[in-house]
PDB file of C-alpha atoms in Angstrom:
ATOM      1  CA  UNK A   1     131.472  87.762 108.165  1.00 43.00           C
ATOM      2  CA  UNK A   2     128.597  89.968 106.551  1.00 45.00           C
ATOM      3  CA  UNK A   3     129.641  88.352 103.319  1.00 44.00           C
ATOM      4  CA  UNK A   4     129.823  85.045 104.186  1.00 44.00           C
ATOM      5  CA  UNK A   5     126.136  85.450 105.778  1.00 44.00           C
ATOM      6  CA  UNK A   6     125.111  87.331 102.366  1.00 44.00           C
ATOM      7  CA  UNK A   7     126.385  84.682  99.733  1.00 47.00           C
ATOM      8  CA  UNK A   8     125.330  81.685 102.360  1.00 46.00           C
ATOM      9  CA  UNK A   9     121.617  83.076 101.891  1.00 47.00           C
ATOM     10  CA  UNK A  10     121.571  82.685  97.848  1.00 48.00           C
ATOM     11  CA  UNK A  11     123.455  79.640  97.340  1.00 46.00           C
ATOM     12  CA  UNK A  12     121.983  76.463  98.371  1.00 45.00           C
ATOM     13  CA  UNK A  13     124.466  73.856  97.153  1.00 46.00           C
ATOM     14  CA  UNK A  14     125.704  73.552 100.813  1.00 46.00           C
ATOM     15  CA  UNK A  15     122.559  72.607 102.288  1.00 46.00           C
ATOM     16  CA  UNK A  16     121.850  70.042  99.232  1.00 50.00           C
ATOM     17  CA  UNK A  17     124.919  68.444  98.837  1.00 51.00           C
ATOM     18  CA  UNK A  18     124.336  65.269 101.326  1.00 56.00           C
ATOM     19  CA  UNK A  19     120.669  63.587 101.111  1.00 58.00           C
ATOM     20  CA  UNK A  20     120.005  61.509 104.131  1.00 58.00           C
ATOM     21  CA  UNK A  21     117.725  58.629 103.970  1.00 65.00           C
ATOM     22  CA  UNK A  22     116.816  58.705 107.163  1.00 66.00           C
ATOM     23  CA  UNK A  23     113.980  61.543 107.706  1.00 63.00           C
ATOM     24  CA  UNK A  24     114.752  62.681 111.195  1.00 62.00           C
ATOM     25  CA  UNK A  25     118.197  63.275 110.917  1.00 66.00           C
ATOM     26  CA  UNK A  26     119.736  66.397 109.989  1.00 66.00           C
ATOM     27  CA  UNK A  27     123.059  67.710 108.328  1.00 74.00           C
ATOM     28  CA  UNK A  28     125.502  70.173 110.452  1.00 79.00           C
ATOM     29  CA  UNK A  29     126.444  72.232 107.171  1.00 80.00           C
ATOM     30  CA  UNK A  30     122.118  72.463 107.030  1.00 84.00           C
ATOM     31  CA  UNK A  31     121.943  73.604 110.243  1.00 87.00           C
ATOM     32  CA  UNK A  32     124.840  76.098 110.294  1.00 88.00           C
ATOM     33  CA  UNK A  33     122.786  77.236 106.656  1.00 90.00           C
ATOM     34  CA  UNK A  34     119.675  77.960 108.163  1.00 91.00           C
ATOM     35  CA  UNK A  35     121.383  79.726 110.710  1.00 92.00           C
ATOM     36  CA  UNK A  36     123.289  82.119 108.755  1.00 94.00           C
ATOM     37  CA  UNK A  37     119.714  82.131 106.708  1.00 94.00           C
ATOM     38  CA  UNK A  38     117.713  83.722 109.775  1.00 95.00           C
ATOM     39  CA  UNK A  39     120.791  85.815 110.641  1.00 96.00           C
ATOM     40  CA  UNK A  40     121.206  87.544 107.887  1.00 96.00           C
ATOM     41  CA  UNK A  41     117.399  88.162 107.656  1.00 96.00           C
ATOM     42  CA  UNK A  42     116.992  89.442 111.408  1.00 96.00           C
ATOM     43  CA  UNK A  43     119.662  92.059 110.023  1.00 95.00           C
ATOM     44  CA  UNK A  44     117.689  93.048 106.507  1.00 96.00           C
ATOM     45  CA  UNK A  45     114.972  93.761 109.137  1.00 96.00           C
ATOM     46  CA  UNK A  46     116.800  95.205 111.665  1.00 96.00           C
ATOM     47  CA  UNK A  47     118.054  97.742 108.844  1.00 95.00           C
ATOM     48  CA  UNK A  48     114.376  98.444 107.636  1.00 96.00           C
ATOM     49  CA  UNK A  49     112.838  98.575 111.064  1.00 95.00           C
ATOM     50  CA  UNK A  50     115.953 101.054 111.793  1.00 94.00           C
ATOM     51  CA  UNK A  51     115.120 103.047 108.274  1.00 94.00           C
ATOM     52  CA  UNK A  52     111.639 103.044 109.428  1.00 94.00           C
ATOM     53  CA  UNK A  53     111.731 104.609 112.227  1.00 92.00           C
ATOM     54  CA  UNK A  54     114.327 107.603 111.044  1.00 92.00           C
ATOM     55  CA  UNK A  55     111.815 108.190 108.510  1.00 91.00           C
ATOM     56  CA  UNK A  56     109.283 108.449 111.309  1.00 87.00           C
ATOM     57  CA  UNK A  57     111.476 111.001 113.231  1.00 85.00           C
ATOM     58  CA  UNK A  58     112.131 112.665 110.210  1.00 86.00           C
ATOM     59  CA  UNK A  59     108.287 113.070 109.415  1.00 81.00           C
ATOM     60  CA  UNK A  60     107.463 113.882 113.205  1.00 76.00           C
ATOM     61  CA  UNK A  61     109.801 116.998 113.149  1.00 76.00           C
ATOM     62  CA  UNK A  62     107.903 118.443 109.963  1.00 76.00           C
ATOM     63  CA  UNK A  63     104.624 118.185 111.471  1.00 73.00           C
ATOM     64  CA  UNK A  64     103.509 121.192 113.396  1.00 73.00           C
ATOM     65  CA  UNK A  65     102.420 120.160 116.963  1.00 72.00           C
ATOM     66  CA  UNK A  66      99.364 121.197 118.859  1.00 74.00           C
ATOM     67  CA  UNK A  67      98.606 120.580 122.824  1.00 77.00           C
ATOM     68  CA  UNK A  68      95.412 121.488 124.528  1.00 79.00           C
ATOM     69  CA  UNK A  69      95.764 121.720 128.319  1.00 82.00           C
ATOM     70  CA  UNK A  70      92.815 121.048 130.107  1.00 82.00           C
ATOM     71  CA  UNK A  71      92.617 121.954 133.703  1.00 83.00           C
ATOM     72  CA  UNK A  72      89.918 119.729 135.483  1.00 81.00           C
ATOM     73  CA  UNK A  73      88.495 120.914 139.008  1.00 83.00           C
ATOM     74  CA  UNK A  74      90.954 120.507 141.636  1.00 83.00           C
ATOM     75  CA  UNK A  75      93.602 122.524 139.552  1.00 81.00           C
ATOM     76  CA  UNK A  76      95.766 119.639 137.763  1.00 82.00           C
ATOM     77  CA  UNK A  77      96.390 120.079 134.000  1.00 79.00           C
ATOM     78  CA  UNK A  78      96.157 117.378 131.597  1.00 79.00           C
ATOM     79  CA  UNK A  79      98.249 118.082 128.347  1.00 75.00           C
ATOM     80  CA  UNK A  80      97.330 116.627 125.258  1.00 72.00           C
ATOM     81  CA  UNK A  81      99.395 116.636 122.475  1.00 69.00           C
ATOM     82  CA  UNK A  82      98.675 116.179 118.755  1.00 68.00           C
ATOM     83  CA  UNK A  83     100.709 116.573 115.351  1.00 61.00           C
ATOM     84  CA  UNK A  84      98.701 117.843 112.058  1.00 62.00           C
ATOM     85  CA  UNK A  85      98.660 115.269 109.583  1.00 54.00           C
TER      86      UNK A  85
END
């Protein structure tokens, strides 16, 4: 199925093959195009946005962390936590 949505997104003979004449109609074989289209771009970005945020993890555990507690009046502590960049 991944290659079917991967070659559907770079060929474009499907989705030209049948020219209506009538503007508000549409083509199943366009439709199922388009959709295969978005699919397989809402998984590129899934991958990247997944990627992304490793990287970010990755980055986070390098960085030294810092927290200041601050104790205000009546005895509670507020902890505030930083990472050097």
């Amino acid at each position: 199925m991944g290659n079917s949505v991967a070659n559907g997104n770079k060929s474009t003979a499907a989705s030209t093959a049948i020219i209506s004449k009538d503007p508000f109609s549409f083509v199943y074989q366009d439709l199922i195009f388009h959709v295969q289209s978005i699919r397989y771009q809402m998984i590129e970005i899934a991958k990247y946005l997944d990627d992304r945020w490793k990287n970010e993890q990755k980055i986070q555990k390098e960085l030294k962390p810092h927290s200041i507690t601050f104790v205000d009046p009546y005895g509670n502590s507020i902890t505030n936590k930083s990472m050097d960049h």
